[in-house]
Amino acid sequence: MSIEITYTFDNQFQSSICKSTQMKVNSTNTPIKKKSKFIPYLLLLSTIMFFQYSWSQNISVKIIDATTKEVIPYATINIDKKEHLISNAEGFFNLPETALQDDNTLIITYLGYKNLEVKVSQLSKLDYIIALTPTIFELDDVQVNGEKPNPYSIMATVKANLAVNYGSKNSPTKDMLFVRKSTATYPNEIVVDVNQSTGFSKQALKKVNNDIQSFTNTLIASPPKEYTDMLCNLYTNTIKKDNKSFVSHKMNVLKATVLKNEGSATSSEELKQIGIKTMLKHLDSTKYYRIKSGLIGSRDTISLRKDFNKKKIKSKSSDKSTLLTTTKYNLTQFIQNNNLGTSSEHDFINNPDLYRYKFEGTTFTEDNDYAFVLTFSPKKSKAKYTGKLYINESDYAVLRAEYQLDEGEKLNNVNLKWLLGIKVAQNNNKGILMYRKKSDEKNYYLHYASEENGNYFYVNRPLKFIEITKEDKDILSLDIKFEGNATTKTEFLNLSHSLVTDIDVTKVVENEFKLVAIKSYDPKIWKGYHAIEPLAELKRFRVKD
């Protein structure tokens, strides 16, 4: 059905109305002689539908410093005191359409800045940019019990209160969590030399070398990257069995996506498997082989035989480990490792004797209390980090921690370059931890965490594919040199933390889930859901066909 509207208006507005109402409109600006009494109603309806359409999606808002105009990363955005979002490293946060009611109040907080309340209806007038005003550090006037704050006394009290501030109350809880993980491998050099081949013709060997060269060129030109996003509800409860207490977790995944090049690899193990498959394509597909590297031999049998791989697939299918169980385990381990009350991961908090601390001043907290600001650096050789801490003056809880490896420091350094041709060093480890006080209890939970790890790797090893047979053996012998860097970044956001009952947890039914493969980041995928606004790098990433 088509309707001609007898009214004059500009092309841009006319185009908008057409899209919203799916009506056919005269495309010229000349008045149509025949007029209709329904024109005002149609225009009103079209206008309403146009604005409804423009708001029926998640929107992006930017937070900046009111004085410097610089972006403010990792600010907390409270939606009507129910859910808590976070601005990303570029200062943006994503507001879902479920929170776009005009009367909703956003409370934006960031340590070192004044709290700011903004109605959703005000965002358009602000051009979706929110400016926070910094608070003033008054060093000369700060006193604790009539004396200047001593950073070492502050840290001693922090350590004494860790169990109280971050301990579990054993009450059943429900947490809505968003987790983004990105991994990438950046090869600097890949060299593969075939030095022996008993089962290859010259033509086949040439094809092998061409395939290997193509594989290595692709890796260097397009470093493999992978991004996974997940939104889930995590239920935690303490159960008793045989007079012993156990922490139990149940997880329901609401949405999960993966963005990666098809067939690409982002870990050394995946790269190894792809390399082996490349070699196997040129070996006899009816035979069985094993791999040997130098003096180290593998007991694993590899082959392209269909009956052999069917057995392997069947063996894998009987494995009880599923995507749900592995994801839940990794997530709960991440939370546990960043629990300051039970974990020893962060020695600049739980082992302050290793560090030098400097009192930098005070600022206001989200609840308008005072927070001490301390910086730290290594004092003893075991200390590896530098950074900054924000500590609540009332209960000495760490509200925020920023840390990174000190210049020149490395973790987990293994150098067997001359003995085995292997060197691995963790040359980057930095992060941000933010904690919020539970609304119904006095202790704290992990609100946001960003953890980035970087590893340098060097492998220079011989590799042999040896046929498993009692007769003459086919052998393919190579020398492989592989050098580069790998990075992993995990972002964790607790959107809402609430108490539930034992019955609530018992009723939860866990369901297996699948990662939805996407070819580029599309905000429509997260329409109506909570998500951390992606960085520009992720928005630019496209899967190559």
PDB file of N, CA, C and O in Angstrom, residues 226-291:
ATOM      1  N   GLU A 226      42.423 -12.617  18.508  1.00  0.00           N
ATOM      2  CA  GLU A 226      41.119 -13.178  18.864  1.00  0.00           C
ATOM      3  C   GLU A 226      40.505 -12.351  19.990  1.00  0.00           C
ATOM      4  O   GLU A 226      41.189 -11.959  20.938  1.00  0.00           O
ATOM      5  N   TYR A 227      39.210 -12.065  19.866  1.00  0.00           N
ATOM      6  CA  TYR A 227      38.461 -11.334  20.892  1.00  0.00           C
ATOM      7  C   TYR A 227      37.239 -12.160  21.288  1.00  0.00           C
ATOM      8  O   TYR A 227      36.491 -12.616  20.419  1.00  0.00           O
ATOM      9  N   THR A 228      37.033 -12.351  22.568  1.00  0.00           N
ATOM     10  CA  THR A 228      35.823 -13.013  23.048  1.00  0.00           C
ATOM     11  C   THR A 228      35.133 -12.109  24.062  1.00  0.00           C
ATOM     12  O   THR A 228      35.782 -11.504  24.920  1.00  0.00           O
ATOM     13  N   ASP A 229      33.826 -11.995  23.945  1.00  0.00           N
ATOM     14  CA  ASP A 229      32.987 -11.234  24.874  1.00  0.00           C
ATOM     15  C   ASP A 229      31.962 -12.176  25.484  1.00  0.00           C
ATOM     16  O   ASP A 229      31.399 -13.027  24.786  1.00  0.00           O
ATOM     17  N   MET A 230      31.695 -12.001  26.776  1.00  0.00           N
ATOM     18  CA  MET A 230      30.709 -12.862  27.437  1.00  0.00           C
ATOM     19  C   MET A 230      29.975 -12.083  28.524  1.00  0.00           C
ATOM     20  O   MET A 230      30.584 -11.360  29.312  1.00  0.00           O
ATOM     21  N   LEU A 231      28.667 -12.240  28.551  1.00  0.00           N
ATOM     22  CA  LEU A 231      27.822 -11.714  29.619  1.00  0.00           C
ATOM     23  C   LEU A 231      27.161 -12.899  30.304  1.00  0.00           C
ATOM     24  O   LEU A 231      26.570 -13.755  29.638  1.00  0.00           O
ATOM     25  N   CYS A 232      27.274 -12.976  31.620  1.00  0.00           N
ATOM     26  CA  CYS A 232      26.739 -14.138  32.316  1.00  0.00           C
ATOM     27  C   CYS A 232      26.269 -13.764  33.719  1.00  0.00           C
ATOM     28  O   CYS A 232      26.603 -12.703  34.251  1.00  0.00           O
ATOM     29  N   ASN A 233      25.501 -14.654  34.303  1.00  0.00           N
ATOM     30  CA  ASN A 233      25.145 -14.598  35.726  1.00  0.00           C
ATOM     31  C   ASN A 233      25.918 -15.700  36.439  1.00  0.00           C
ATOM     32  O   ASN A 233      25.873 -16.863  36.027  1.00  0.00           O
ATOM     33  N   LEU A 234      26.634 -15.323  37.494  1.00  0.00           N
ATOM     34  CA  LEU A 234      27.405 -16.288  38.267  1.00  0.00           C
ATOM     35  C   LEU A 234      26.811 -16.372  39.672  1.00  0.00           C
ATOM     36  O   LEU A 234      26.708 -15.368  40.379  1.00  0.00           O
ATOM     37  N   TYR A 235      26.419 -17.581  40.056  1.00  0.00           N
ATOM     38  CA  TYR A 235      25.848 -17.824  41.381  1.00  0.00           C
ATOM     39  C   TYR A 235      26.891 -18.521  42.246  1.00  0.00           C
ATOM     40  O   TYR A 235      27.510 -19.496  41.830  1.00  0.00           O
ATOM     41  N   THR A 236      27.077 -18.014  43.454  1.00  0.00           N
ATOM     42  CA  THR A 236      28.075 -18.568  44.371  1.00  0.00           C
ATOM     43  C   THR A 236      27.406 -18.939  45.678  1.00  0.00           C
ATOM     44  O   THR A 236      26.620 -18.157  46.229  1.00  0.00           O
ATOM     45  N   ASN A 237      27.715 -20.132  46.160  1.00  0.00           N
ATOM     46  CA  ASN A 237      27.114 -20.607  47.403  1.00  0.00           C
ATOM     47  C   ASN A 237      28.103 -21.509  48.137  1.00  0.00           C
ATOM     48  O   ASN A 237      28.960 -22.148  47.517  1.00  0.00           O
ATOM     49  N   THR A 238      28.009 -21.543  49.450  1.00  0.00           N
ATOM     50  CA  THR A 238      28.839 -22.437  50.255  1.00  0.00           C
ATOM     51  C   THR A 238      27.999 -23.618  50.705  1.00  0.00           C
ATOM     52  O   THR A 238      26.943 -23.444  51.306  1.00  0.00           O
ATOM     53  N   ILE A 239      28.445 -24.816  50.360  1.00  0.00           N
ATOM     54  CA  ILE A 239      27.718 -26.019  50.732  1.00  0.00           C
ATOM     55  C   ILE A 239      28.570 -26.868  51.667  1.00  0.00           C
ATOM     56  O   ILE A 239      29.803 -26.771  51.661  1.00  0.00           O
ATOM     57  N   LYS A 240      27.901 -27.684  52.460  1.00  0.00           N
ATOM     58  CA  LYS A 240      28.609 -28.560  53.404  1.00  0.00           C
ATOM     59  C   LYS A 240      28.410 -30.010  53.020  1.00  0.00           C
ATOM     60  O   LYS A 240      27.311 -30.436  52.676  1.00  0.00           O
ATOM     61  N   LYS A 241      29.505 -30.756  53.085  1.00  0.00           N
ATOM     62  CA  LYS A 241      29.466 -32.181  52.790  1.00  0.00           C
ATOM     63  C   LYS A 241      30.523 -32.870  53.634  1.00  0.00           C
ATOM     64  O   LYS A 241      31.677 -32.487  53.636  1.00  0.00           O
ATOM     65  N   ASP A 242      30.066 -33.883  54.376  1.00  0.00           N
ATOM     66  CA  ASP A 242      30.962 -34.623  55.278  1.00  0.00           C
ATOM     67  C   ASP A 242      31.656 -33.677  56.257  1.00  0.00           C
ATOM     68  O   ASP A 242      32.870 -33.753  56.478  1.00  0.00           O
ATOM     69  N   ASN A 243      30.866 -32.748  56.808  1.00  0.00           N
ATOM     70  CA  ASN A 243      31.369 -31.767  57.779  1.00  0.00           C
ATOM     71  C   ASN A 243      32.446 -30.847  57.220  1.00  0.00           C
ATOM     72  O   ASN A 243      33.221 -30.247  57.974  1.00  0.00           O
ATOM     73  N   LYS A 244      32.498 -30.738  55.888  1.00  0.00           N
ATOM     74  CA  LYS A 244      33.442 -29.831  55.256  1.00  0.00           C
ATOM     75  C   LYS A 244      32.678 -28.846  54.378  1.00  0.00           C
ATOM     76  O   LYS A 244      31.649 -29.187  53.801  1.00  0.00           O
ATOM     77  N   SER A 245      33.201 -27.627  54.305  1.00  0.00           N
ATOM     78  CA  SER A 245      32.550 -26.581  53.507  1.00  0.00           C
ATOM     79  C   SER A 245      33.222 -26.459  52.144  1.00  0.00           C
ATOM     80  O   SER A 245      34.454 -26.485  52.042  1.00  0.00           O
ATOM     81  N   PHE A 246      32.410 -26.318  51.111  1.00  0.00           N
ATOM     82  CA  PHE A 246      32.910 -26.162  49.751  1.00  0.00           C
ATOM     83  C   PHE A 246      32.195 -24.983  49.096  1.00  0.00           C
ATOM     84  O   PHE A 246      30.996 -24.776  49.310  1.00  0.00           O
ATOM     85  N   VAL A 247      32.948 -24.219  48.318  1.00  0.00           N
ATOM     86  CA  VAL A 247      32.343 -23.125  47.555  1.00  0.00           C
ATOM     87  C   VAL A 247      31.869 -23.687  46.218  1.00  0.00           C
ATOM     88  O   VAL A 247      32.637 -24.314  45.481  1.00  0.00           O
ATOM     89  N   SER A 248      30.615 -23.476  45.930  1.00  0.00           N
ATOM     90  CA  SER A 248      30.006 -23.995  44.704  1.00  0.00           C
ATOM     91  C   SER A 248      29.613 -22.832  43.796  1.00  0.00           C
ATOM     92  O   SER A 248      29.180 -21.777  44.264  1.00  0.00           O
ATOM     93  N   HIS A 249      29.775 -23.044  42.488  1.00  0.00           N
ATOM     94  CA  HIS A 249      29.425 -22.006  41.516  1.00  0.00           C
ATOM     95  C   HIS A 249      28.497 -22.583  40.449  1.00  0.00           C
ATOM     96  O   HIS A 249      28.661 -23.719  40.013  1.00  0.00           O
ATOM     97  N   LYS A 250      27.545 -21.770  40.034  1.00  0.00           N
ATOM     98  CA  LYS A 250      26.707 -22.079  38.885  1.00  0.00           C
ATOM     99  C   LYS A 250      26.730 -20.868  37.955  1.00  0.00           C
ATOM    100  O   LYS A 250      26.745 -19.727  38.410  1.00  0.00           O
ATOM    101  N   MET A 251      26.733 -21.153  36.666  1.00  0.00           N
ATOM    102  CA  MET A 251      26.849 -20.060  35.705  1.00  0.00           C
ATOM    103  C   MET A 251      25.860 -20.224  34.562  1.00  0.00           C
ATOM    104  O   MET A 251      25.714 -21.308  34.011  1.00  0.00           O
ATOM    105  N   ASN A 252      25.186 -19.127  34.235  1.00  0.00           N
ATOM    106  CA  ASN A 252      24.324 -19.071  33.061  1.00  0.00           C
ATOM    107  C   ASN A 252      24.860 -18.003  32.122  1.00  0.00           C
ATOM    108  O   ASN A 252      24.975 -16.831  32.504  1.00  0.00           O
ATOM    109  N   VAL A 253      25.216 -18.393  30.914  1.00  0.00           N
ATOM    110  CA  VAL A 253      25.731 -17.450  29.932  1.00  0.00           C
ATOM    111  C   VAL A 253      24.564 -16.847  29.155  1.00  0.00           C
ATOM    112  O   VAL A 253      23.759 -17.561  28.566  1.00  0.00           O
ATOM    113  N   LEU A 254      24.470 -15.520  29.173  1.00  0.00           N
ATOM    114  CA  LEU A 254      23.392 -14.817  28.490  1.00  0.00           C
ATOM    115  C   LEU A 254      23.745 -14.541  27.030  1.00  0.00           C
ATOM    116  O   LEU A 254      22.878 -14.584  26.166  1.00  0.00           O
ATOM    117  N   LYS A 255      25.019 -14.247  26.783  1.00  0.00           N
ATOM    118  CA  LYS A 255      25.468 -13.978  25.418  1.00  0.00           C
ATOM    119  C   LYS A 255      26.982 -14.115  25.380  1.00  0.00           C
ATOM    120  O   LYS A 255      27.677 -13.695  26.305  1.00  0.00           O
ATOM    121  N   ALA A 256      27.501 -14.682  24.296  1.00  0.00           N
ATOM    122  CA  ALA A 256      28.946 -14.846  24.156  1.00  0.00           C
ATOM    123  C   ALA A 256      29.313 -14.833  22.678  1.00  0.00           C
ATOM    124  O   ALA A 256      28.669 -15.498  21.860  1.00  0.00           O
ATOM    125  N   THR A 257      30.340 -14.073  22.322  1.00  0.00           N
ATOM    126  CA  THR A 257      30.759 -13.966  20.931  1.00  0.00           C
ATOM    127  C   THR A 257      32.269 -14.163  20.816  1.00  0.00           C
ATOM    128  O   THR A 257      33.018 -13.965  21.776  1.00  0.00           O
ATOM    129  N   VAL A 258      32.709 -14.561  19.624  1.00  0.00           N
ATOM    130  CA  VAL A 258      34.135 -14.683  19.348  1.00  0.00           C
ATOM    131  C   VAL A 258      34.404 -14.047  17.995  1.00  0.00           C
ATOM    132  O   VAL A 258      33.651 -14.227  17.031  1.00  0.00           O
ATOM    133  N   LEU A 259      35.480 -13.278  17.937  1.00  0.00           N
ATOM    134  CA  LEU A 259      35.876 -12.591  16.715  1.00  0.00           C
ATOM    135  C   LEU A 259      37.324 -12.962  16.415  1.00  0.00           C
ATOM    136  O   LEU A 259      38.239 -12.583  17.134  1.00  0.00           O
ATOM    137  N   LYS A 260      37.537 -13.745  15.362  1.00  0.00           N
ATOM    138  CA  LYS A 260      38.890 -14.176  15.001  1.00  0.00           C
ATOM    139  C   LYS A 260      38.894 -14.612  13.546  1.00  0.00           C
ATOM    140  O   LYS A 260      37.849 -14.984  12.988  1.00  0.00           O
ATOM    141  N   ASN A 261      40.048 -14.559  12.937  1.00  0.00           N
ATOM    142  CA  ASN A 261      40.179 -15.053  11.569  1.00  0.00           C
ATOM    143  C   ASN A 261      40.017 -16.564  11.553  1.00  0.00           C
ATOM    144  O   ASN A 261      40.586 -17.257  12.397  1.00  0.00           O
ATOM    145  N   GLU A 262      39.240 -17.064  10.624  1.00  0.00           N
ATOM    146  CA  GLU A 262      39.000 -18.500  10.530  1.00  0.00           C
ATOM    147  C   GLU A 262      40.320 -19.226  10.303  1.00  0.00           C
ATOM    148  O   GLU A 262      41.085 -18.906   9.399  1.00  0.00           O
ATOM    149  N   GLY A 263      40.592 -20.215  11.164  1.00  0.00           N
ATOM    150  CA  GLY A 263      41.814 -20.986  11.023  1.00  0.00           C
ATOM    151  C   GLY A 263      43.044 -20.334  11.604  1.00  0.00           C
ATOM    152  O   GLY A 263      44.134 -20.893  11.542  1.00  0.00           O
ATOM    153  N   SER A 264      42.892 -19.130  12.190  1.00  0.00           N
ATOM    154  CA  SER A 264      44.059 -18.469  12.772  1.00  0.00           C
ATOM    155  C   SER A 264      44.337 -19.039  14.148  1.00  0.00           C
ATOM    156  O   SER A 264      43.531 -19.743  14.740  1.00  0.00           O
ATOM    157  N   ALA A 265      45.507 -18.706  14.675  1.00  0.00           N
ATOM    158  CA  ALA A 265      45.911 -19.209  15.986  1.00  0.00           C
ATOM    159  C   ALA A 265      46.436 -18.057  16.818  1.00  0.00           C
ATOM    160  O   ALA A 265      47.044 -17.130  16.303  1.00  0.00           O
ATOM    161  N   THR A 266      46.197 -18.107  18.115  1.00  0.00           N
ATOM    162  CA  THR A 266      46.655 -17.033  18.988  1.00  0.00           C
ATOM    163  C   THR A 266      47.478 -17.546  20.145  1.00  0.00           C
ATOM    164  O   THR A 266      47.834 -16.793  21.030  1.00  0.00           O
ATOM    165  N   SER A 267      47.782 -18.824  20.158  1.00  0.00           N
ATOM    166  CA  SER A 267      48.634 -19.367  21.206  1.00  0.00           C
ATOM    167  C   SER A 267      49.712 -20.235  20.557  1.00  0.00           C
ATOM    168  O   SER A 267      49.570 -20.680  19.415  1.00  0.00           O
ATOM    169  N   SER A 268      50.800 -20.477  21.284  1.00  0.00           N
ATOM    170  CA  SER A 268      51.883 -21.289  20.742  1.00  0.00           C
ATOM    171  C   SER A 268      51.407 -22.701  20.428  1.00  0.00           C
ATOM    172  O   SER A 268      51.830 -23.314  19.448  1.00  0.00           O
ATOM    173  N   GLU A 269      50.487 -23.236  21.244  1.00  0.00           N
ATOM    174  CA  GLU A 269      49.982 -24.594  21.016  1.00  0.00           C
ATOM    175  C   GLU A 269      49.154 -24.641  19.733  1.00  0.00           C
ATOM    176  O   GLU A 269      49.272 -25.579  18.931  1.00  0.00           O
ATOM    177  N   GLU A 270      48.311 -23.625  19.512  1.00  0.00           N
ATOM    178  CA  GLU A 270      47.507 -23.580  18.292  1.00  0.00           C
ATOM    179  C   GLU A 270      48.403 -23.437  17.062  1.00  0.00           C
ATOM    180  O   GLU A 270      48.173 -24.068  16.022  1.00  0.00           O
ATOM    181  N   LEU A 271      49.432 -22.589  17.170  1.00  0.00           N
ATOM    182  CA  LEU A 271      50.367 -22.429  16.059  1.00  0.00           C
ATOM    183  C   LEU A 271      51.069 -23.745  15.739  1.00  0.00           C
ATOM    184  O   LEU A 271      51.285 -24.087  14.577  1.00  0.00           O
ATOM    185  N   LYS A 272      51.412 -24.471  16.795  1.00  0.00           N
ATOM    186  CA  LYS A 272      52.068 -25.762  16.621  1.00  0.00           C
ATOM    187  C   LYS A 272      51.151 -26.724  15.860  1.00  0.00           C
ATOM    188  O   LYS A 272      51.583 -27.412  14.926  1.00  0.00           O
ATOM    189  N   GLN A 273      49.883 -26.775  16.254  1.00  0.00           N
ATOM    190  CA  GLN A 273      48.945 -27.702  15.612  1.00  0.00           C
ATOM    191  C   GLN A 273      48.725 -27.351  14.144  1.00  0.00           C
ATOM    192  O   GLN A 273      48.635 -28.232  13.282  1.00  0.00           O
ATOM    193  N   ILE A 274      48.618 -26.044  13.850  1.00  0.00           N
ATOM    194  CA  ILE A 274      48.439 -25.630  12.458  1.00  0.00           C
ATOM    195  C   ILE A 274      49.675 -25.981  11.639  1.00  0.00           C
ATOM    196  O   ILE A 274      49.585 -26.442  10.495  1.00  0.00           O
ATOM    197  N   GLY A 275      50.854 -25.789  12.222  1.00  0.00           N
ATOM    198  CA  GLY A 275      52.091 -26.145  11.540  1.00  0.00           C
ATOM    199  C   GLY A 275      52.171 -27.632  11.256  1.00  0.00           C
ATOM    200  O   GLY A 275      52.571 -28.051  10.159  1.00  0.00           O
ATOM    201  N   ILE A 276      51.768 -28.450  12.237  1.00  0.00           N
ATOM    202  CA  ILE A 276      51.787 -29.905  12.055  1.00  0.00           C
ATOM    203  C   ILE A 276      50.815 -30.327  10.950  1.00  0.00           C
ATOM    204  O   ILE A 276      51.132 -31.160  10.107  1.00  0.00           O
ATOM    205  N   LYS A 277      49.635 -29.717  10.934  1.00  0.00           N
ATOM    206  CA  LYS A 277      48.659 -30.045   9.893  1.00  0.00           C
ATOM    207  C   LYS A 277      49.196 -29.673   8.513  1.00  0.00           C
ATOM    208  O   LYS A 277      48.945 -30.376   7.518  1.00  0.00           O
ATOM    209  N   THR A 278      49.922 -28.545   8.454  1.00  0.00           N
ATOM    210  CA  THR A 278      50.515 -28.143   7.178  1.00  0.00           C
ATOM    211  C   THR A 278      51.488 -29.191   6.674  1.00  0.00           C
ATOM    212  O   THR A 278      51.536 -29.528   5.491  1.00  0.00           O
ATOM    213  N   MET A 279      52.287 -29.742   7.607  1.00  0.00           N
ATOM    214  CA  MET A 279      53.252 -30.777   7.217  1.00  0.00           C
ATOM    215  C   MET A 279      52.548 -32.089   6.863  1.00  0.00           C
ATOM    216  O   MET A 279      52.922 -32.772   5.913  1.00  0.00           O
ATOM    217  N   LEU A 280      51.526 -32.434   7.623  1.00  0.00           N
ATOM    218  CA  LEU A 280      50.843 -33.708   7.402  1.00  0.00           C
ATOM    219  C   LEU A 280      50.189 -33.787   6.019  1.00  0.00           C
ATOM    220  O   LEU A 280      50.015 -34.876   5.470  1.00  0.00           O
ATOM    221  N   LYS A 281      49.827 -32.625   5.479  1.00  0.00           N
ATOM    222  CA  LYS A 281      49.196 -32.622   4.164  1.00  0.00           C
ATOM    223  C   LYS A 281      50.107 -33.235   3.101  1.00  0.00           C
ATOM    224  O   LYS A 281      49.645 -33.699   2.074  1.00  0.00           O
ATOM    225  N   HIS A 282      51.421 -33.232   3.383  1.00  0.00           N
ATOM    226  CA  HIS A 282      52.376 -33.710   2.390  1.00  0.00           C
ATOM    227  C   HIS A 282      52.972 -35.065   2.754  1.00  0.00           C
ATOM    228  O   HIS A 282      53.835 -35.574   2.049  1.00  0.00           O
ATOM    229  N   LEU A 283      52.497 -35.644   3.849  1.00  0.00           N
ATOM    230  CA  LEU A 283      52.925 -36.992   4.221  1.00  0.00           C
ATOM    231  C   LEU A 283      51.886 -38.001   3.730  1.00  0.00           C
ATOM    232  O   LEU A 283      50.762 -37.631   3.369  1.00  0.00           O
ATOM    233  N   ASP A 284      52.226 -39.253   3.753  1.00  0.00           N
ATOM    234  CA  ASP A 284      51.326 -40.305   3.297  1.00  0.00           C
ATOM    235  C   ASP A 284      50.124 -40.379   4.248  1.00  0.00           C
ATOM    236  O   ASP A 284      50.266 -40.663   5.438  1.00  0.00           O
ATOM    237  N   SER A 285      48.943 -40.120   3.713  1.00  0.00           N
ATOM    238  CA  SER A 285      47.737 -40.043   4.542  1.00  0.00           C
ATOM    239  C   SER A 285      47.278 -41.400   5.065  1.00  0.00           C
ATOM    240  O   SER A 285      46.359 -41.480   5.877  1.00  0.00           O
ATOM    241  N   THR A 286      47.907 -42.478   4.604  1.00  0.00           N
ATOM    242  CA  THR A 286      47.505 -43.813   5.069  1.00  0.00           C
ATOM    243  C   THR A 286      48.401 -44.319   6.196  1.00  0.00           C
ATOM    244  O   THR A 286      48.168 -45.398   6.726  1.00  0.00           O
ATOM    245  N   LYS A 287      49.442 -43.527   6.547  1.00  0.00           N
ATOM    246  CA  LYS A 287      50.419 -43.992   7.518  1.00  0.00           C
ATOM    247  C   LYS A 287      50.304 -43.235   8.845  1.00  0.00           C
ATOM    248  O   LYS A 287      49.631 -42.211   8.935  1.00  0.00           O
ATOM    249  N   TYR A 288      51.006 -43.771   9.847  1.00  0.00           N
ATOM    250  CA  TYR A 288      51.050 -43.164  11.170  1.00  0.00           C
ATOM    251  C   TYR A 288      52.447 -42.601  11.419  1.00  0.00           C
ATOM    252  O   TYR A 288      53.456 -43.184  11.001  1.00  0.00           O
ATOM    253  N   TYR A 289      52.510 -41.471  12.131  1.00  0.00           N
ATOM    254  CA  TYR A 289      53.787 -40.818  12.408  1.00  0.00           C
ATOM    255  C   TYR A 289      53.867 -40.398  13.873  1.00  0.00           C
ATOM    256  O   TYR A 289      52.856 -40.268  14.564  1.00  0.00           O
ATOM    257  N   ARG A 290      55.085 -40.199  14.321  1.00  0.00           N
ATOM    258  CA  ARG A 290      55.312 -39.555  15.609  1.00  0.00           C
ATOM    259  C   ARG A 290      56.299 -38.413  15.399  1.00  0.00           C
ATOM    260  O   ARG A 290      57.018 -38.365  14.392  1.00  0.00           O
ATOM    261  N   ILE A 291      56.342 -37.483  16.363  1.00  0.00           N
ATOM    262  CA  ILE A 291      57.177 -36.291  16.238  1.00  0.00           C
ATOM    263  C   ILE A 291      58.342 -36.384  17.207  1.00  0.00           C
ATOM    264  O   ILE A 291      58.182 -36.813  18.357  1.00  0.00           O
TER     265      ILE A 291
END
